[in-house]
């Protein structure tokens, strides 16, 4: 039914585009004979881009909703009703919107979780499920021709709660399931029987692997087993003499030392050139009144730069 409605809307979209294009071209839009031979793929319809533009401009209300194409040629501005087939017929699950609002997602649930659980319970009532498993103590044990174990007890509780019946059968190859290229469905064991439709579900101490998770749906595990790797804790090594160099690469330290020496040297040269750095010596000096003194000597320049680098502050003289 859905495919029929989509085909009808597609034909109507094409017809409306042809009609609009013929009107705009004033009857000059005519079909062209083309060569469909695959050996000559360059033979294309020259007016094809005009028809494509006309298709993108058409908008109308069709059987499946608003028919409108975006700039890339995909259908836009439409909604889909997501339906689920149940024993009582089709049931609406939600609505998928191609252009959701900012505060909404593409999919909006219509049916509540309580209603979903109720429908699932009704589907299970009076049904007989085929259960596949392998003999594995204590989950499934065959004693005197009957099956017992934790898995059977769990199934009995579920059957009593959800009003269904079940039949347990042993898997032929006694395996929970591994990828098998020789199998029609690509798996053997319990997984293979479920994929082949020979079983409705499986139960046991089956490990949830990545490949199995992509193939089947698992319930919440009723038992978790932790797998750990033990190793000796490494001994702490005493710090070496040059451990303070560890935060940076040796190249960074070389750049910092070069910059430090370069700044100190430039500071020394500038202090020699600047006239205001030459001052009279203290009165108690024997050279007082005879020569000028510059406090930024090479040693003092190095001291001033290292104090600034360490952000500790310092006087000019050490």
mmCIF file of C-alpha atoms in Angstrom:
data_model
loop_
_atom_site.group_PDB
_atom_site.id
_atom_site.type_symbol
_atom_site.label_atom_id
_atom_site.label_comp_id
_atom_site.label_asym_id
_atom_site.label_seq_id
_atom_site.Cartn_x
_atom_site.Cartn_y
_atom_site.Cartn_z
ATOM 1 C CA UNK A 1 0.000 0.000 0.000
ATOM 2 C CA UNK A 2 2.789 2.413 0.901
ATOM 3 C CA UNK A 3 4.746 1.607 -2.270
ATOM 4 C CA UNK A 4 1.633 2.208 -4.394
ATOM 5 C CA UNK A 5 1.066 5.641 -2.817
ATOM 6 C CA UNK A 6 4.729 6.584 -3.304
ATOM 7 C CA UNK A 7 4.630 5.548 -6.970
ATOM 8 C CA UNK A 8 1.469 7.606 -7.480
ATOM 9 C CA UNK A 9 3.058 10.698 -5.893
ATOM 10 C CA UNK A 10 6.235 10.225 -7.961
ATOM 11 C CA UNK A 11 4.267 10.079 -11.214
ATOM 12 C CA UNK A 12 2.235 13.137 -10.250
ATOM 13 C CA UNK A 13 5.435 15.020 -9.338
ATOM 14 C CA UNK A 14 6.926 14.178 -12.739
ATOM 15 C CA UNK A 15 3.742 15.203 -14.557
ATOM 16 C CA UNK A 16 3.501 18.534 -12.727
ATOM 17 C CA UNK A 17 7.168 19.271 -13.484
ATOM 18 C CA UNK A 18 6.685 18.520 -17.190
ATOM 19 C CA UNK A 19 3.585 20.695 -17.312
ATOM 20 C CA UNK A 20 5.326 23.614 -15.584
ATOM 21 C CA UNK A 21 8.380 23.257 -17.812
ATOM 22 C CA UNK A 22 6.280 23.144 -20.983
ATOM 23 C CA UNK A 23 4.444 26.297 -19.880
ATOM 24 C CA UNK A 24 7.644 28.179 -19.102
ATOM 25 C CA UNK A 25 9.275 27.113 -22.381
ATOM 26 C CA UNK A 26 6.106 28.044 -24.352
ATOM 27 C CA UNK A 27 5.889 24.733 -26.134
ATOM 28 C CA UNK A 28 9.594 24.567 -27.030
ATOM 29 C CA UNK A 29 10.213 21.750 -24.563
ATOM 30 C CA UNK A 30 10.109 18.634 -26.747
ATOM 31 C CA UNK A 31 11.486 15.102 -26.288
ATOM 32 C CA UNK A 32 14.737 14.209 -27.972
ATOM 33 C CA UNK A 33 15.789 10.916 -29.508
ATOM 34 C CA UNK A 34 18.759 9.492 -27.609
ATOM 35 C CA UNK A 35 21.087 6.588 -28.173
ATOM 36 C CA UNK A 36 20.786 4.141 -25.254
ATOM 37 C CA UNK A 37 23.736 2.034 -26.367
ATOM 38 C CA UNK A 38 26.119 1.545 -23.398
ATOM 39 C CA UNK A 39 29.050 1.891 -25.783
ATOM 40 C CA UNK A 40 28.135 5.574 -26.252
ATOM 41 C CA UNK A 41 27.481 6.890 -22.711
ATOM 42 C CA UNK A 42 28.140 10.528 -23.655
ATOM 43 C CA UNK A 43 24.789 10.856 -25.441
ATOM 44 C CA UNK A 44 22.687 12.684 -22.828
ATOM 45 C CA UNK A 45 19.537 14.772 -22.861
ATOM 46 C CA UNK A 46 20.540 18.412 -23.148
ATOM 47 C CA UNK A 47 17.368 19.656 -21.453
ATOM 48 C CA UNK A 48 17.663 17.273 -18.517
ATOM 49 C CA UNK A 49 18.907 19.967 -16.121
ATOM 50 C CA UNK A 50 15.805 22.034 -16.897
ATOM 51 C CA UNK A 51 13.568 19.150 -15.877
ATOM 52 C CA UNK A 52 15.602 18.622 -12.701
ATOM 53 C CA UNK A 53 15.194 22.275 -11.729
ATOM 54 C CA UNK A 54 11.466 22.050 -12.420
ATOM 55 C CA UNK A 55 11.159 18.985 -10.174
ATOM 56 C CA UNK A 56 12.798 20.908 -7.306
ATOM 57 C CA UNK A 57 10.301 23.775 -7.668
ATOM 58 C CA UNK A 58 7.135 21.645 -7.592
ATOM 59 C CA UNK A 59 5.259 21.415 -4.294
ATOM 60 C CA UNK A 60 1.847 19.835 -3.690
ATOM 61 C CA UNK A 61 -0.104 17.723 -1.206
ATOM 62 C CA UNK A 62 0.177 14.079 -2.243
ATOM 63 C CA UNK A 63 -1.103 10.808 -0.858
ATOM 64 C CA UNK A 64 1.966 10.440 1.370
ATOM 65 C CA UNK A 65 2.052 14.056 2.556
ATOM 66 C CA UNK A 66 3.723 17.192 1.257
ATOM 67 C CA UNK A 67 5.775 16.475 -1.874
ATOM 68 C CA UNK A 68 8.781 18.815 -1.992
ATOM 69 C CA UNK A 69 12.432 18.354 -3.007
ATOM 70 C CA UNK A 70 15.424 20.168 -1.551
ATOM 71 C CA UNK A 71 18.416 21.566 -3.425
ATOM 72 C CA UNK A 72 20.106 18.158 -3.571
ATOM 73 C CA UNK A 73 17.024 16.483 -5.028
ATOM 74 C CA UNK A 74 15.952 14.659 -1.859
ATOM 75 C CA UNK A 75 12.454 14.796 -0.446
ATOM 76 C CA UNK A 76 12.102 17.256 2.436
ATOM 77 C CA UNK A 77 9.513 18.665 4.823
ATOM 78 C CA UNK A 78 7.626 15.424 5.399
ATOM 79 C CA UNK A 79 6.688 13.060 8.221
ATOM 80 C CA UNK A 80 6.587 9.274 8.446
ATOM 81 C CA UNK A 81 4.351 7.243 10.739
ATOM 82 C CA UNK A 82 6.348 4.335 12.185
ATOM 83 C CA UNK A 83 4.060 1.312 12.486
ATOM 84 C CA UNK A 84 4.519 -2.091 14.126
ATOM 85 C CA UNK A 85 2.671 -5.232 13.125
ATOM 86 C CA UNK A 86 1.079 -6.905 16.153
ATOM 87 C CA UNK A 87 -1.452 -9.702 16.579
ATOM 88 C CA UNK A 88 -4.236 -7.108 16.601
ATOM 89 C CA UNK A 89 -2.982 -5.370 13.453
ATOM 90 C CA UNK A 90 -0.815 -2.331 12.826
ATOM 91 C CA UNK A 91 0.050 -0.190 15.842
ATOM 92 C CA UNK A 92 1.525 3.301 15.586
ATOM 93 C CA UNK A 93 4.853 3.553 17.415
ATOM 94 C CA UNK A 94 5.963 7.101 16.641
ATOM 95 C CA UNK A 95 6.493 9.841 14.071
ATOM 96 C CA UNK A 96 9.693 10.534 12.136
ATOM 97 C CA UNK A 97 10.086 14.155 10.997
ATOM 98 C CA UNK A 98 12.605 15.168 8.340
ATOM 99 C CA UNK A 99 12.820 18.736 9.678
ATOM 100 C CA UNK A 100 12.591 18.670 13.482
ATOM 101 C CA UNK A 101 12.554 21.747 15.688
ATOM 102 C CA UNK A 102 15.602 22.768 17.666
ATOM 103 C CA UNK A 103 14.311 21.205 20.870
ATOM 104 C CA UNK A 104 13.093 17.980 19.208
ATOM 105 C CA UNK A 105 14.707 14.972 17.605
ATOM 106 C CA UNK A 106 13.805 13.376 14.283
ATOM 107 C CA UNK A 107 11.817 10.614 15.992
ATOM 108 C CA UNK A 108 8.977 11.289 18.440
ATOM 109 C CA UNK A 109 7.462 8.458 20.454
ATOM 110 C CA UNK A 110 3.671 8.266 20.376
ATOM 111 C CA UNK A 111 3.254 4.994 22.227
ATOM 112 C CA UNK A 112 4.278 4.963 25.880
ATOM 113 C CA UNK A 113 6.634 2.393 27.366
ATOM 114 C CA UNK A 114 3.777 0.900 29.367
ATOM 115 C CA UNK A 115 1.730 0.393 26.196
ATOM 116 C CA UNK A 116 4.730 -1.186 24.455
ATOM 117 C CA UNK A 117 5.272 -3.667 27.285
ATOM 118 C CA UNK A 118 1.572 -4.489 27.323
ATOM 119 C CA UNK A 119 1.554 -5.235 23.580
ATOM 120 C CA UNK A 120 4.646 -7.419 23.925
ATOM 121 C CA UNK A 121 3.042 -9.359 26.769
ATOM 122 C CA UNK A 122 -0.103 -9.914 24.716
ATOM 123 C CA UNK A 123 1.973 -11.199 21.799
ATOM 124 C CA UNK A 124 3.586 -13.808 24.073
ATOM 125 C CA UNK A 125 0.369 -15.116 25.614
ATOM 126 C CA UNK A 126 -0.452 -18.745 24.738
ATOM 127 C CA UNK A 127 2.560 -18.990 22.431
ATOM 128 C CA UNK A 128 4.973 -21.911 22.451
ATOM 129 C CA UNK A 129 8.554 -20.727 22.055
ATOM 130 C CA UNK A 130 11.353 -22.897 20.749
ATOM 131 C CA UNK A 131 14.408 -22.562 22.985
ATOM 132 C CA UNK A 132 17.840 -23.684 21.837
ATOM 133 C CA UNK A 133 20.779 -24.240 24.172
ATOM 134 C CA UNK A 134 23.687 -26.540 24.879
ATOM 135 C CA UNK A 135 24.347 -28.743 27.899
ATOM 136 C CA UNK A 136 26.450 -26.725 30.310
ATOM 137 C CA UNK A 137 26.350 -27.276 34.083
ATOM 138 C CA UNK A 138 24.665 -25.758 36.040
ATOM 139 C CA UNK A 139 22.681 -23.787 33.422
ATOM 140 C CA UNK A 140 21.327 -26.743 31.451
ATOM 141 C CA UNK A 141 21.641 -30.373 32.553
ATOM 142 C CA UNK A 142 19.999 -33.461 31.095
ATOM 143 C CA UNK A 143 18.918 -35.772 33.915
ATOM 144 C CA UNK A 144 16.798 -38.881 33.255
ATOM 145 C CA UNK A 145 15.667 -37.578 29.887
ATOM 146 C CA UNK A 146 14.558 -34.165 31.178
ATOM 147 C CA UNK A 147 16.281 -30.815 31.239
ATOM 148 C CA UNK A 148 17.073 -29.118 34.522
ATOM 149 C CA UNK A 149 19.244 -26.263 35.657
ATOM 150 C CA UNK A 150 19.318 -22.546 36.193
ATOM 151 C CA UNK A 151 18.230 -21.781 32.642
ATOM 152 C CA UNK A 152 15.166 -24.014 32.943
ATOM 153 C CA UNK A 153 14.186 -22.432 36.263
ATOM 154 C CA UNK A 154 14.518 -18.970 34.745
ATOM 155 C CA UNK A 155 12.359 -19.956 31.764
ATOM 156 C CA UNK A 156 9.705 -21.398 34.074
ATOM 157 C CA UNK A 157 9.490 -18.126 35.997
ATOM 158 C CA UNK A 158 9.243 -16.111 32.770
ATOM 159 C CA UNK A 159 6.617 -18.460 31.335
ATOM 160 C CA UNK A 160 4.550 -18.205 34.498
ATOM 161 C CA UNK A 161 4.775 -14.407 34.502
ATOM 162 C CA UNK A 162 4.129 -13.848 30.773
ATOM 163 C CA UNK A 163 1.771 -16.804 30.128
ATOM 164 C CA UNK A 164 3.718 -18.604 27.412
ATOM 165 C CA UNK A 165 5.018 -22.135 26.902
ATOM 166 C CA UNK A 166 8.391 -23.346 25.696
ATOM 167 C CA UNK A 167 10.191 -26.396 24.367
ATOM 168 C CA UNK A 168 13.933 -26.828 24.953
ATOM 169 C CA UNK A 169 16.148 -28.597 22.447
ATOM 170 C CA UNK A 170 19.880 -29.237 22.413
ATOM 171 C CA UNK A 171 21.852 -27.634 19.636
ATOM 172 C CA UNK A 172 23.308 -30.250 17.311
ATOM 173 C CA UNK A 173 26.931 -29.081 17.333
ATOM 174 C CA UNK A 174 26.896 -28.286 21.094
ATOM 175 C CA UNK A 175 28.048 -24.707 20.496
ATOM 176 C CA UNK A 176 26.591 -21.330 21.358
ATOM 177 C CA UNK A 177 27.600 -19.973 17.979
ATOM 178 C CA UNK A 178 30.639 -18.889 16.014
ATOM 179 C CA UNK A 179 31.053 -17.432 12.523
ATOM 180 C CA UNK A 180 30.925 -20.250 9.975
ATOM 181 C CA UNK A 181 31.450 -19.617 6.271
ATOM 182 C CA UNK A 182 30.062 -23.041 5.373
ATOM 183 C CA UNK A 183 26.702 -22.261 6.968
ATOM 184 C CA UNK A 184 23.921 -20.640 4.945
ATOM 185 C CA UNK A 185 23.424 -17.921 7.551
ATOM 186 C CA UNK A 186 27.115 -17.468 8.402
ATOM 187 C CA UNK A 187 26.835 -18.874 11.948
ATOM 188 C CA UNK A 188 26.650 -22.254 13.640
ATOM 189 C CA UNK A 189 25.391 -23.311 17.067
ATOM 190 C CA UNK A 190 22.558 -21.567 18.876
ATOM 191 C CA UNK A 191 23.071 -18.349 16.909
ATOM 192 C CA UNK A 192 22.790 -20.235 13.629
ATOM 193 C CA UNK A 193 19.525 -21.938 14.657
ATOM 194 C CA UNK A 194 17.977 -18.597 15.672
ATOM 195 C CA UNK A 195 18.987 -17.008 12.366
ATOM 196 C CA UNK A 196 17.622 -20.003 10.453
ATOM 197 C CA UNK A 197 14.261 -19.749 12.242
ATOM 198 C CA UNK A 198 14.686 -23.135 13.933
ATOM 199 C CA UNK A 199 14.605 -21.499 17.387
ATOM 200 C CA UNK A 200 12.951 -18.412 18.830
ATOM 201 C CA UNK A 201 15.508 -17.737 21.549
ATOM 202 C CA UNK A 202 18.563 -19.160 23.249
ATOM 203 C CA UNK A 203 19.603 -19.290 26.877
ATOM 204 C CA UNK A 204 22.820 -20.166 28.675
ATOM 205 C CA UNK A 205 26.178 -18.800 29.712
ATOM 206 C CA UNK A 206 26.712 -17.217 26.307
ATOM 207 C CA UNK A 207 29.365 -14.509 26.146
ATOM 208 C CA UNK A 208 28.134 -11.280 24.539
ATOM 209 C CA UNK A 209 30.799 -10.620 21.910
ATOM 210 C CA UNK A 210 30.942 -7.833 19.356
ATOM 211 C CA UNK A 211 30.092 -10.128 16.418
ATOM 212 C CA UNK A 212 27.168 -11.713 18.247
ATOM 213 C CA UNK A 213 25.875 -8.302 19.328
ATOM 214 C CA UNK A 214 25.735 -7.211 15.676
ATOM 215 C CA UNK A 215 23.797 -10.349 14.731
ATOM 216 C CA UNK A 216 21.329 -10.867 17.600
ATOM 217 C CA UNK A 217 19.540 -8.912 20.308
ATOM 218 C CA UNK A 218 20.568 -9.795 23.856
ATOM 219 C CA UNK A 219 18.604 -9.290 27.062
ATOM 220 C CA UNK A 220 20.211 -7.849 30.158
ATOM 221 C CA UNK A 221 22.781 -10.428 31.343
ATOM 222 C CA UNK A 222 21.741 -12.353 34.437
ATOM 223 C CA UNK A 223 25.378 -12.964 35.393
ATOM 224 C CA UNK A 224 28.561 -10.944 34.948
ATOM 225 C CA UNK A 225 32.007 -12.511 35.064
ATOM 226 C CA UNK A 226 35.056 -10.288 35.285
ATOM 227 C CA UNK A 227 38.214 -11.211 33.412
ATOM 228 C CA UNK A 228 41.343 -9.516 34.742
ATOM 229 C CA UNK A 229 45.049 -9.580 33.960
ATOM 230 C CA UNK A 230 47.418 -9.640 36.913
ATOM 231 C CA UNK A 231 50.895 -8.199 36.657
ATOM 232 C CA UNK A 232 53.611 -7.117 39.046
ATOM 233 C CA UNK A 233 53.566 -3.493 40.056
ATOM 234 C CA UNK A 234 56.723 -1.825 38.738
ATOM 235 C CA UNK A 235 59.282 -0.653 41.275
ATOM 236 C CA UNK A 236 59.617 3.070 41.690
ATOM 237 C CA UNK A 237 62.926 4.316 40.382
ATOM 238 C CA UNK A 238 64.743 6.978 42.442
ATOM 239 C CA UNK A 239 64.862 10.356 40.711
ATOM 240 C CA UNK A 240 68.065 11.139 38.875
ATOM 241 C CA UNK A 241 70.102 14.301 39.132
ATOM 242 C CA UNK A 242 68.574 15.764 35.988
ATOM 243 C CA UNK A 243 64.942 14.815 36.686
ATOM 244 C CA UNK A 244 63.999 18.487 36.685
ATOM 245 C CA UNK A 245 64.573 18.468 32.916
ATOM 246 C CA UNK A 246 61.789 15.921 32.360
ATOM 247 C CA UNK A 247 58.868 18.377 31.867
ATOM 248 C CA UNK A 248 60.369 19.725 28.607
ATOM 249 C CA UNK A 249 62.250 18.282 25.678
ATOM 250 C CA UNK A 250 65.951 18.967 25.549
ATOM 251 C CA UNK A 251 65.454 21.205 22.515
ATOM 252 C CA UNK A 252 63.140 23.434 24.560
ATOM 253 C CA UNK A 253 65.787 23.798 27.264
ATOM 254 C CA UNK A 254 68.371 24.720 24.617
ATOM 255 C CA UNK A 255 66.027 27.377 23.189
ATOM 256 C CA UNK A 256 65.373 28.770 26.676
ATOM 257 C CA UNK A 257 69.095 28.935 27.503
ATOM 258 C CA UNK A 258 69.825 30.601 24.170
ATOM 259 C CA UNK A 259 67.057 33.138 24.718
ATOM 260 C CA UNK A 260 68.300 33.809 28.248
ATOM 261 C CA UNK A 261 71.857 34.479 27.113
ATOM 262 C CA UNK A 262 70.656 36.533 24.147
ATOM 263 C CA UNK A 263 68.420 38.755 26.305
ATOM 264 C CA UNK A 264 71.222 39.255 28.847
ATOM 265 C CA UNK A 265 73.690 40.224 26.133
ATOM 266 C CA UNK A 266 71.235 42.645 24.490
ATOM 267 C CA UNK A 267 70.473 44.184 27.890
ATOM 268 C CA UNK A 268 74.199 44.656 28.506
ATOM 269 C CA UNK A 269 74.733 46.289 25.094
ATOM 270 C CA UNK A 270 71.719 48.594 25.430
ATOM 271 C CA UNK A 271 72.818 49.649 28.903
ATOM 272 C CA UNK A 272 76.203 50.598 27.448
ATOM 273 C CA UNK A 273 74.584 52.645 24.691
ATOM 274 C CA UNK A 274 71.935 54.398 26.808
ATOM 275 C CA UNK A 275 73.367 57.651 28.319
ATOM 276 C CA UNK A 276 71.052 57.574 31.341
ATOM 277 C CA UNK A 277 72.547 54.300 32.611
ATOM 278 C CA UNK A 278 75.928 56.007 33.227
ATOM 279 C CA UNK A 279 75.888 57.557 36.687
ATOM 280 C CA UNK A 280 78.346 59.010 39.178
ATOM 281 C CA UNK A 281 79.880 56.447 41.536
ATOM 282 C CA UNK A 282 79.162 56.658 45.282
ATOM 283 C CA UNK A 283 81.016 59.485 47.112
ATOM 284 C CA UNK A 284 83.047 57.008 49.102
ATOM 285 C CA UNK A 285 84.496 55.499 45.955
ATOM 286 C CA UNK A 286 88.035 56.461 45.025
ATOM 287 C CA UNK A 287 86.829 57.140 41.460
ATOM 288 C CA UNK A 288 84.130 59.602 42.584
ATOM 289 C CA UNK A 289 83.946 62.634 40.336
ATOM 290 C CA UNK A 290 86.395 61.269 37.798
ATOM 291 C CA UNK A 291 84.540 58.588 35.730
ATOM 292 C CA UNK A 292 80.927 57.444 35.301
ATOM 293 C CA UNK A 293 79.770 54.017 36.407
ATOM 294 C CA UNK A 294 77.270 51.642 34.706
ATOM 295 C CA UNK A 295 75.512 49.192 37.013
ATOM 296 C CA UNK A 296 74.490 46.857 34.139
ATOM 297 C CA UNK A 297 77.715 44.965 33.832
ATOM 298 C CA UNK A 298 77.715 41.579 32.109
ATOM 299 C CA UNK A 299 77.326 39.727 35.417
ATOM 300 C CA UNK A 300 74.567 42.055 36.626
ATOM 301 C CA UNK A 301 72.733 41.684 33.293
ATOM 302 C CA UNK A 302 72.784 37.906 33.668
ATOM 303 C CA UNK A 303 71.526 38.225 37.238
ATOM 304 C CA UNK A 304 68.696 40.589 36.258
ATOM 305 C CA UNK A 305 67.570 38.273 33.411
ATOM 306 C CA UNK A 306 67.546 35.141 35.581
ATOM 307 C CA UNK A 307 65.546 36.954 38.255
ATOM 308 C CA UNK A 308 62.962 38.027 35.682
ATOM 309 C CA UNK A 309 62.850 34.510 34.207
ATOM 310 C CA UNK A 310 62.118 32.961 37.597
ATOM 311 C CA UNK A 311 59.454 35.621 38.284
ATOM 312 C CA UNK A 312 60.982 36.228 41.718
ATOM 313 C CA UNK A 313 62.074 39.822 41.293
ATOM 314 C CA UNK A 314 65.544 41.076 42.141
ATOM 315 C CA UNK A 315 67.659 44.141 42.582
ATOM 316 C CA UNK A 316 70.036 45.198 39.877
ATOM 317 C CA UNK A 317 73.030 44.044 41.882
ATOM 318 C CA UNK A 318 73.296 40.454 43.206
#
